[in-house]
Short mmCIF file of C-alpha atoms and ligand atoms in Angstrom, two decimals:
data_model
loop_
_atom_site.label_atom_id
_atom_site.label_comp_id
_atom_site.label_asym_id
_atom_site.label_seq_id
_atom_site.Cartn_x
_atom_site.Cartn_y
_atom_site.Cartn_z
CA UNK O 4 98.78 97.64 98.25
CA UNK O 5 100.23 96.63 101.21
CA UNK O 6 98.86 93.27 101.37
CA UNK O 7 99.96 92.42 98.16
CA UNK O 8 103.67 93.31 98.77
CA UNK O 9 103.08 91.03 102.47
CA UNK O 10 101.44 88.59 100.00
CA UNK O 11 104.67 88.24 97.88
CA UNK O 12 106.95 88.25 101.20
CA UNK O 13 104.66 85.37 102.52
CA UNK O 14 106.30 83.92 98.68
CA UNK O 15 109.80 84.31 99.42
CA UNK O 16 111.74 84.31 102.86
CA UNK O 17 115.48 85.01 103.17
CA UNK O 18 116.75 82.06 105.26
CA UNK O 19 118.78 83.29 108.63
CA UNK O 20 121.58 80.81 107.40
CA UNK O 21 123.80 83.54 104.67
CA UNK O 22 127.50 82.98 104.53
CA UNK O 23 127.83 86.23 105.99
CA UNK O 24 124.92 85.93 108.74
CA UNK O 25 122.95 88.76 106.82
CA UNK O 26 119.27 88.82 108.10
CA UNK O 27 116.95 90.09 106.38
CA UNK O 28 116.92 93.49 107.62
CA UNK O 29 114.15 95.70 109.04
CA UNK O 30 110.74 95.09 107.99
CA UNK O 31 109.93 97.81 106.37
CA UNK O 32 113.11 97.58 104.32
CA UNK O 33 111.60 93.81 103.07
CA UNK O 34 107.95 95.01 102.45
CA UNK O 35 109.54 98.05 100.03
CA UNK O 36 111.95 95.44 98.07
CA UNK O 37 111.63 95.94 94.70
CA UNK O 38 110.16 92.70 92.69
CA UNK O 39 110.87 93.08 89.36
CA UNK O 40 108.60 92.77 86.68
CA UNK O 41 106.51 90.68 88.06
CA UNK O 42 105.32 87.88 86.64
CA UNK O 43 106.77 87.09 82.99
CA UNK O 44 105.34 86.05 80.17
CA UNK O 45 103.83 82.41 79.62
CA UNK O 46 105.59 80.71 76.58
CA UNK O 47 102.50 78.92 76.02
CA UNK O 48 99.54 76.62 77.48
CA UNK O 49 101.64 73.77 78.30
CA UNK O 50 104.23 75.90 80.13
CA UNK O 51 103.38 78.08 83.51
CA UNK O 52 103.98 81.73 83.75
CA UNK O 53 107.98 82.25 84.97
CA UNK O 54 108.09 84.54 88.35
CA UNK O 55 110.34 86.54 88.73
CA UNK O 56 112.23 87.75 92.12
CA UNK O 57 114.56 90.48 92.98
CA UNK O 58 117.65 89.41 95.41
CA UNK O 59 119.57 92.47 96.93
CA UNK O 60 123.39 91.65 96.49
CA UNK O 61 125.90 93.43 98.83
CA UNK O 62 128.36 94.63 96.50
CA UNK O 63 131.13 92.51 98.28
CA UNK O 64 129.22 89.42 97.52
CA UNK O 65 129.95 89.81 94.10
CA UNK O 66 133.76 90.65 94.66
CA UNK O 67 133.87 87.07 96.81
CA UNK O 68 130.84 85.38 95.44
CA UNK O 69 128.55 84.01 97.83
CA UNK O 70 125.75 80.99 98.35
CA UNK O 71 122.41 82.76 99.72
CA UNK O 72 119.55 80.18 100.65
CA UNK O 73 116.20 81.49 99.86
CA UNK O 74 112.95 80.00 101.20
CA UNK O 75 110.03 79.97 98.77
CA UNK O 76 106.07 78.91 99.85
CA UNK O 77 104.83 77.51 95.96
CA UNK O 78 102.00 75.74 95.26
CA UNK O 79 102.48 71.95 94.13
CA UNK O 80 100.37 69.33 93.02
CA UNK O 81 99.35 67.24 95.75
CA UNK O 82 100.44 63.19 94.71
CA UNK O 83 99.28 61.80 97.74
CA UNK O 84 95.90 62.53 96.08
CA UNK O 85 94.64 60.63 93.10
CA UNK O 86 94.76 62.47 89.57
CA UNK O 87 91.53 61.50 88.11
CA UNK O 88 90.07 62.56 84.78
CA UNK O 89 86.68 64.35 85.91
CA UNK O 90 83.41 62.53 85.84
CA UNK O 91 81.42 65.37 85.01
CA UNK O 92 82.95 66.42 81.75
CA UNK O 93 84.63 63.29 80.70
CA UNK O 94 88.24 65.28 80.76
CA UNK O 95 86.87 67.70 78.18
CA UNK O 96 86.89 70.45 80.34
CA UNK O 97 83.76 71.87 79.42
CA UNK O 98 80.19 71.00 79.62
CA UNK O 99 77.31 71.40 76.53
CA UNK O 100 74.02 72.14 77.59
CA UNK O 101 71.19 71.79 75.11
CA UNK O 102 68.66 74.20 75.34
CA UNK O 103 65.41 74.33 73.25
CA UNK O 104 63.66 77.71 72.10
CA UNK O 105 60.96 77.17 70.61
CA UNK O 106 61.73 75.76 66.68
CA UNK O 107 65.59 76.18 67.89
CA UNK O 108 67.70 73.79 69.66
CA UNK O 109 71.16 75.96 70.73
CA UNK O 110 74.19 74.21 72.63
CA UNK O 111 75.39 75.87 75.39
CA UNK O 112 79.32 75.22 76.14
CA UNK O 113 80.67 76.32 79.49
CA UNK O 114 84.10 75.26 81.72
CA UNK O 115 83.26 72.82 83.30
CA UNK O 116 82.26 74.20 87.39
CA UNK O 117 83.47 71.05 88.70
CA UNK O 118 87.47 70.66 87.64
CA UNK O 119 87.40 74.08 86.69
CA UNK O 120 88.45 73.42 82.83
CA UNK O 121 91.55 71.06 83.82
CA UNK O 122 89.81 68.32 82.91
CA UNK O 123 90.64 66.33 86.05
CA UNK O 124 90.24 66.02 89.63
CA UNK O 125 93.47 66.70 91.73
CA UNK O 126 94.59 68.22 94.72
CA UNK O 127 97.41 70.89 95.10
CA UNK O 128 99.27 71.73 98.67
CA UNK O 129 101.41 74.65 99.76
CA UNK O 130 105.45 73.50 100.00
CA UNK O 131 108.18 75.35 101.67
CA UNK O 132 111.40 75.09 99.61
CA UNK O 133 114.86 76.05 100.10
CA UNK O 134 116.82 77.10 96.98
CA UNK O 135 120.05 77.85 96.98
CA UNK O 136 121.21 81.13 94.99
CA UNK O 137 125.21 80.87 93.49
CA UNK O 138 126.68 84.33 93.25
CA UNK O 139 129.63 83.41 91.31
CA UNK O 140 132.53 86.36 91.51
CA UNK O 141 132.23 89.06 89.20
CA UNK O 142 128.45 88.79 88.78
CA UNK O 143 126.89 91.69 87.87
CA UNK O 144 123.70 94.12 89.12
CA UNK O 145 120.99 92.70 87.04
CA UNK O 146 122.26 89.28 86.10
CA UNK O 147 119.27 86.49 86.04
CA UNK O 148 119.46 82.96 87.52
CA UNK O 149 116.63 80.81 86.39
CA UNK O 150 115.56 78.15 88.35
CA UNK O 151 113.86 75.99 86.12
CA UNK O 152 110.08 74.46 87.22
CA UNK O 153 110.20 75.96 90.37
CA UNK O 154 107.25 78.69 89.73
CA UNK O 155 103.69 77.35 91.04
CA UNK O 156 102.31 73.84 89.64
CA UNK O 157 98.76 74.48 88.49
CA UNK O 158 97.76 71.77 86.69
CA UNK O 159 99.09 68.28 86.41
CA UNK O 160 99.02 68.76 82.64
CA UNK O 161 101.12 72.05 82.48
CA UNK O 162 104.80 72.32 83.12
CA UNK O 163 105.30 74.69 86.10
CA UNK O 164 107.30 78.35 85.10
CA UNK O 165 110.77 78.87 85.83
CA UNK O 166 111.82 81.09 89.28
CA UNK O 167 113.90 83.80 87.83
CA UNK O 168 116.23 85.41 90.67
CA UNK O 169 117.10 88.58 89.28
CA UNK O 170 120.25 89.93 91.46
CA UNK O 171 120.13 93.62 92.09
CA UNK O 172 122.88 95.56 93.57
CA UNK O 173 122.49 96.86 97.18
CA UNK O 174 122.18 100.77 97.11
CA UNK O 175 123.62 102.55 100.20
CA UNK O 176 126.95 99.58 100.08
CA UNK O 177 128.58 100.99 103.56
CA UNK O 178 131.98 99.54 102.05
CA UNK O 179 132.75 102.96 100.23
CA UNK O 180 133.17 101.31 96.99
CA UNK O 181 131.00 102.27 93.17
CA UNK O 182 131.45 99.88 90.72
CA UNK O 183 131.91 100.26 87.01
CA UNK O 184 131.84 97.60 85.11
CA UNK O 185 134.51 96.04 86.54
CA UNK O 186 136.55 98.53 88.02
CA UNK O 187 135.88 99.76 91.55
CA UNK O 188 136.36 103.52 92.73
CA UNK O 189 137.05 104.69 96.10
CA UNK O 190 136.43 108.33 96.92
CA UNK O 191 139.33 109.84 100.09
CA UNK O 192 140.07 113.19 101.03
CA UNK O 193 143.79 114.09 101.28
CA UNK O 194 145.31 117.34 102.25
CA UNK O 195 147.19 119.51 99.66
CA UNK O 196 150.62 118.98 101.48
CA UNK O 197 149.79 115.26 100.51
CA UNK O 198 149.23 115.82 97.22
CA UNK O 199 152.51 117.99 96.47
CA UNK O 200 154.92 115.64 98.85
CA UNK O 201 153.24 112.41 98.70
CA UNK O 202 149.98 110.32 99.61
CA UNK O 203 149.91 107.05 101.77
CA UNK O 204 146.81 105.33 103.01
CA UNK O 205 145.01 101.63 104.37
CA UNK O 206 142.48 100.13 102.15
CA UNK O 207 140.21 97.99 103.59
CA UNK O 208 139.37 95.46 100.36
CA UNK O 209 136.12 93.94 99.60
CA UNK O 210 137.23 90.59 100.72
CA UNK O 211 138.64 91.98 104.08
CA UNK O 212 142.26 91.76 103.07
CA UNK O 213 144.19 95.60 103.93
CA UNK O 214 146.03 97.02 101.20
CA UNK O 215 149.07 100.06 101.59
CA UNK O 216 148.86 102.41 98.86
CA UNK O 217 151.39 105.49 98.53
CA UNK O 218 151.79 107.56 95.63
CA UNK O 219 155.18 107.62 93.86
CA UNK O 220 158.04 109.11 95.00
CA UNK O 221 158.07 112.73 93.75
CA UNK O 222 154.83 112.25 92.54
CA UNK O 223 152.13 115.48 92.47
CA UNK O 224 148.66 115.07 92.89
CA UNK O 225 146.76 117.04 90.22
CA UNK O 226 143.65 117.23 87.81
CA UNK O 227 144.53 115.55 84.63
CA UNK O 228 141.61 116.47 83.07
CA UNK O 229 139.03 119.17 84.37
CA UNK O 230 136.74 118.90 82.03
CA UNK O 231 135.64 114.88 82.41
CA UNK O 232 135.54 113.02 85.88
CA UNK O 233 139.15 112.19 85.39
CA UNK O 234 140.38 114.85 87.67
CA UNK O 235 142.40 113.53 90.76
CA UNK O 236 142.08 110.05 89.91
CA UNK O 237 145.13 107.53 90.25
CA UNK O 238 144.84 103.86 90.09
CA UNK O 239 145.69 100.73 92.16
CA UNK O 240 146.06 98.16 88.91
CA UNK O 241 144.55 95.06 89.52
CA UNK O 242 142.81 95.64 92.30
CA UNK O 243 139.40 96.29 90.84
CA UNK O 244 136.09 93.55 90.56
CA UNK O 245 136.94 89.82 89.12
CA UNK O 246 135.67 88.86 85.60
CA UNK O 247 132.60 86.46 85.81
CA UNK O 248 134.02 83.38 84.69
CA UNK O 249 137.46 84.39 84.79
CA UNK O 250 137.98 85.10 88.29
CA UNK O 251 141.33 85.64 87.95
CA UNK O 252 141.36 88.70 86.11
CA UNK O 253 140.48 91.75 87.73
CA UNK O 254 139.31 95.01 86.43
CA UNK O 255 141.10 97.89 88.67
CA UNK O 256 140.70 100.34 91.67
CA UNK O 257 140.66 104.22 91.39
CA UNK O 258 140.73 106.65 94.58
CA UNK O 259 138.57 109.40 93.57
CA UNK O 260 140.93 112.06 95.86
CA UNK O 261 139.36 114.90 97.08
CA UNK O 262 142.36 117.73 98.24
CA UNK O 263 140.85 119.75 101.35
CA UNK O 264 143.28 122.95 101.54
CA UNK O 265 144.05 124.82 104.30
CA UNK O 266 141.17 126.86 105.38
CA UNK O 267 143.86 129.56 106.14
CA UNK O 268 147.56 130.51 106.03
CA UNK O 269 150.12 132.75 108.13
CA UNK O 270 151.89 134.78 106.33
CA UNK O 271 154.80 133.69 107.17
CA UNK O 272 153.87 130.57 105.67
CA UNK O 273 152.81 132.04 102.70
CA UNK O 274 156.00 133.55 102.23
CA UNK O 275 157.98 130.55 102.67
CA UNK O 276 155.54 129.16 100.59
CA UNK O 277 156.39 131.95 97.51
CA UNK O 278 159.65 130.63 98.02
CA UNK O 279 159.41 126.97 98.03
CA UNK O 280 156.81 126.68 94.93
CA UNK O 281 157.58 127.31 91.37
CA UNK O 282 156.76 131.19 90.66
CA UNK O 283 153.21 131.67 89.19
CA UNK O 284 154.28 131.78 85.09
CA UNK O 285 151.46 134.26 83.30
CA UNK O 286 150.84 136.73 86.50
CA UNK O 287 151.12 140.56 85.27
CA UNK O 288 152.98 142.65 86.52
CA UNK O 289 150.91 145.67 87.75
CA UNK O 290 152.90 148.81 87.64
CA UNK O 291 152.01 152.07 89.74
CA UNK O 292 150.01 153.44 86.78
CA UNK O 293 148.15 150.94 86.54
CA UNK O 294 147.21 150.91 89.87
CA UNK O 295 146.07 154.38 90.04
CA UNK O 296 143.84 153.94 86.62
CA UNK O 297 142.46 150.65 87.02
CA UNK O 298 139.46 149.55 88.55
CA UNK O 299 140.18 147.66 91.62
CA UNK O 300 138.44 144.56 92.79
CA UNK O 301 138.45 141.48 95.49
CA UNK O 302 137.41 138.20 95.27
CA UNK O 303 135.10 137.04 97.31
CA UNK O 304 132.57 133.75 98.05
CA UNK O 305 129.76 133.31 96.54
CA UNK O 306 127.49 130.21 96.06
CA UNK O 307 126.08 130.85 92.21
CA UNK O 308 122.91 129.62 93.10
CA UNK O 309 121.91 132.19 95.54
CA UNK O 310 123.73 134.67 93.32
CA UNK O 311 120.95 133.86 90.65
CA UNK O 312 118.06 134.08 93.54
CA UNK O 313 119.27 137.47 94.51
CA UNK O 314 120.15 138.68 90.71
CA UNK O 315 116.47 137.50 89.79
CA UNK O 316 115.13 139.74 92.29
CA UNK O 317 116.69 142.95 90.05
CA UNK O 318 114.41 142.48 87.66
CA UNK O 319 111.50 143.60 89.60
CA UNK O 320 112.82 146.17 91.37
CA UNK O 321 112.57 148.86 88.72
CA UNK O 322 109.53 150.26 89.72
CA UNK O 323 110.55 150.49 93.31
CA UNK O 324 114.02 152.19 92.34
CA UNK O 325 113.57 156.03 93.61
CA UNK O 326 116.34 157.77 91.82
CA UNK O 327 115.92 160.72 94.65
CA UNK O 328 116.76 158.75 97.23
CA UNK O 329 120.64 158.64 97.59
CA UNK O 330 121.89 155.10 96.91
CA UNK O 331 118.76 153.29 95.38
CA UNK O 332 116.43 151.45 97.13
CA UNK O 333 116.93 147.68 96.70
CA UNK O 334 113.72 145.21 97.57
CA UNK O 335 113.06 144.04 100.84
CA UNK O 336 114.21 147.79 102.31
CA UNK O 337 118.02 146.80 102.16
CA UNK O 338 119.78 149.93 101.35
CA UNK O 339 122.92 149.65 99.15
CA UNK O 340 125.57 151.89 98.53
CA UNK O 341 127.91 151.91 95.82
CA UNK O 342 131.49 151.65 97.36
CA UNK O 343 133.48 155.14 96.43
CA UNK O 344 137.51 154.10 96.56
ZN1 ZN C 425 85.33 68.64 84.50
#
């Protein structure tokens, strides 16, 4: 519910105080953060259960690496407050009642209602703590950072869990970059004259710095392979995420590049064009005999999808067909006519 989400945002408060001044956002944005798993699994009676918590990473964070201060409200063991072994069950943690029935005398065990089964008398507080979360370069979407100890203190005899900060890529990243692994890709649009007489344009980097890149001299623009997601892809070497632990080393940077062509051409253009461009190699030649027996046909636009929504629609329409009625009857009262040429 809603509380509970609030409840677990009362747990953990981005401090105002990020390298990069990033609040916290909107609240709604906070109160739909995703939290993980939960909490993890206890390792056993002397040891707390580890919580876990999900930190959204701005993908340029882990290009520069960052320090992100995180408050947390946990629940410690008050040692103002005398640890005492409890008077009513001697420490055992449970009380035996004897209770006679007749002929039979049964014993009764229960927790103890007075220290609740710890076997002694303490007092815990709330504490507001400020951890502070390393992103080192070149961490990755997913990576944990334990904390150890820093999960709630319940008893003075158990070792508190760990904090596990479980970094989680920010969806939506307005810097225009998808990373994989550790190369980056950057999708641009360039024109066709670009990509058959050449391709310059401004990067703006994840760390701010601004980066020229032109294609080579004499170098075309064109799918190297249509079948993968290779197609219109070149590379900036080098330029792509660091390795975790060896910064140094960078993965590289593709440009994704759309070409927009021209939505139309003179033809005048297209004739210069015809000129200009290497001659089409397998186009037939189409002699007058062939023009007068062939079929003829244009090509048109046509989104497939609503081709298949229309096409569907045929196969109902057979009892509608009235093969008096000159043209056919198509559903819907549209009248078609087969084109006579
Ligand atoms: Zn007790």
């Amino acid at each position: 519910s809603d509380d509970q989400k609030r409840a677990r945002y009362d747990k953990f408060g981005e401090e105002g105080v990020d390298q990069d001044g990033m609040g916290p956002g909107n609240a709604e944005d906070i109160f739909d953060m995703v939290f993980g798993g939960g909490r993890g699994r206890s390792s056993g009676p002397r040891k707390g259960e580890d919580i876990t918590h999900v930190l959204e990473v701005p993908l340029s964070q882990f290009y520069n690496g960052a320090t992100r201060k995180l408050a947390i409200n946990r629940v410690v063991i008050d040692h103002s407050s005398p640890i005492t072994t409890c008077n009513a069950c001697d420490g055992q943690g449970v009380t035996v009642k004897t209770v006679r029935m007749g002929p039979m005398v049964q014993q009764m065990q229960s927790t103890c209602p007075q220290c609740h089964g710890q076997g002694k008398t303490f007092k815990t507080k709330k504490s507001k703590e400020i951890i502070e979360i390393h992103i080192e370069k070149g961490m990755k979407s997913g990576q944990k950072i334990p904390f150890r100890g820093m999960a709630d203190e319940s008893s003075p005899d158990v070792e508190p869990g760990d904090l596990i900060i479980i970094l989680k890529q920010k969806e939506n990243d307005d810097s225009g970059f998808t990373r994989k692994g550790n190369d980056l890709f950057v999708r641009k649009p360039i024109t066709l004259v670009e990509a058959l007489t050449g391709y310059t344009t401004v990067i703006t980097h994840l760390d701010g710095r601004k980066l020229i890149v032109r294609s080579k001299p004499g170098d075309i623009i064109k799918p190297i392979d249509l079948t993968s997601e290779k197609h219109y892809l070149k590379c900036v070497k080098g330029e792509g995420m660091p390795t975790h632990g060896n910064p140094f080393l960078c993965g590289n940077m593709f440009l994704i590049l759309d070409i927009v062509f021209p939505e139309s051409l003179t033809p005048d253009a297209c004739e210069i064009l015809k000129e200009i461009l290497p001659p089409p190699s397998e186009a037939p030649i189409i002699t007058d005999e062939m023009e007068e027996t062939y079929e003829h046909h244009e090509l048109v636009d046509m989104d497939p999808r609503e081709s298949a929504a229309a096409t569907a629609e045929y196969d109902h329409s057979g009892e509608a067909y009235d093969e008096d009625d000159e043209g056919g009857a198509m559903p819907g009262g549209r009248r078609v006519q087969c084109a006579q040429q």
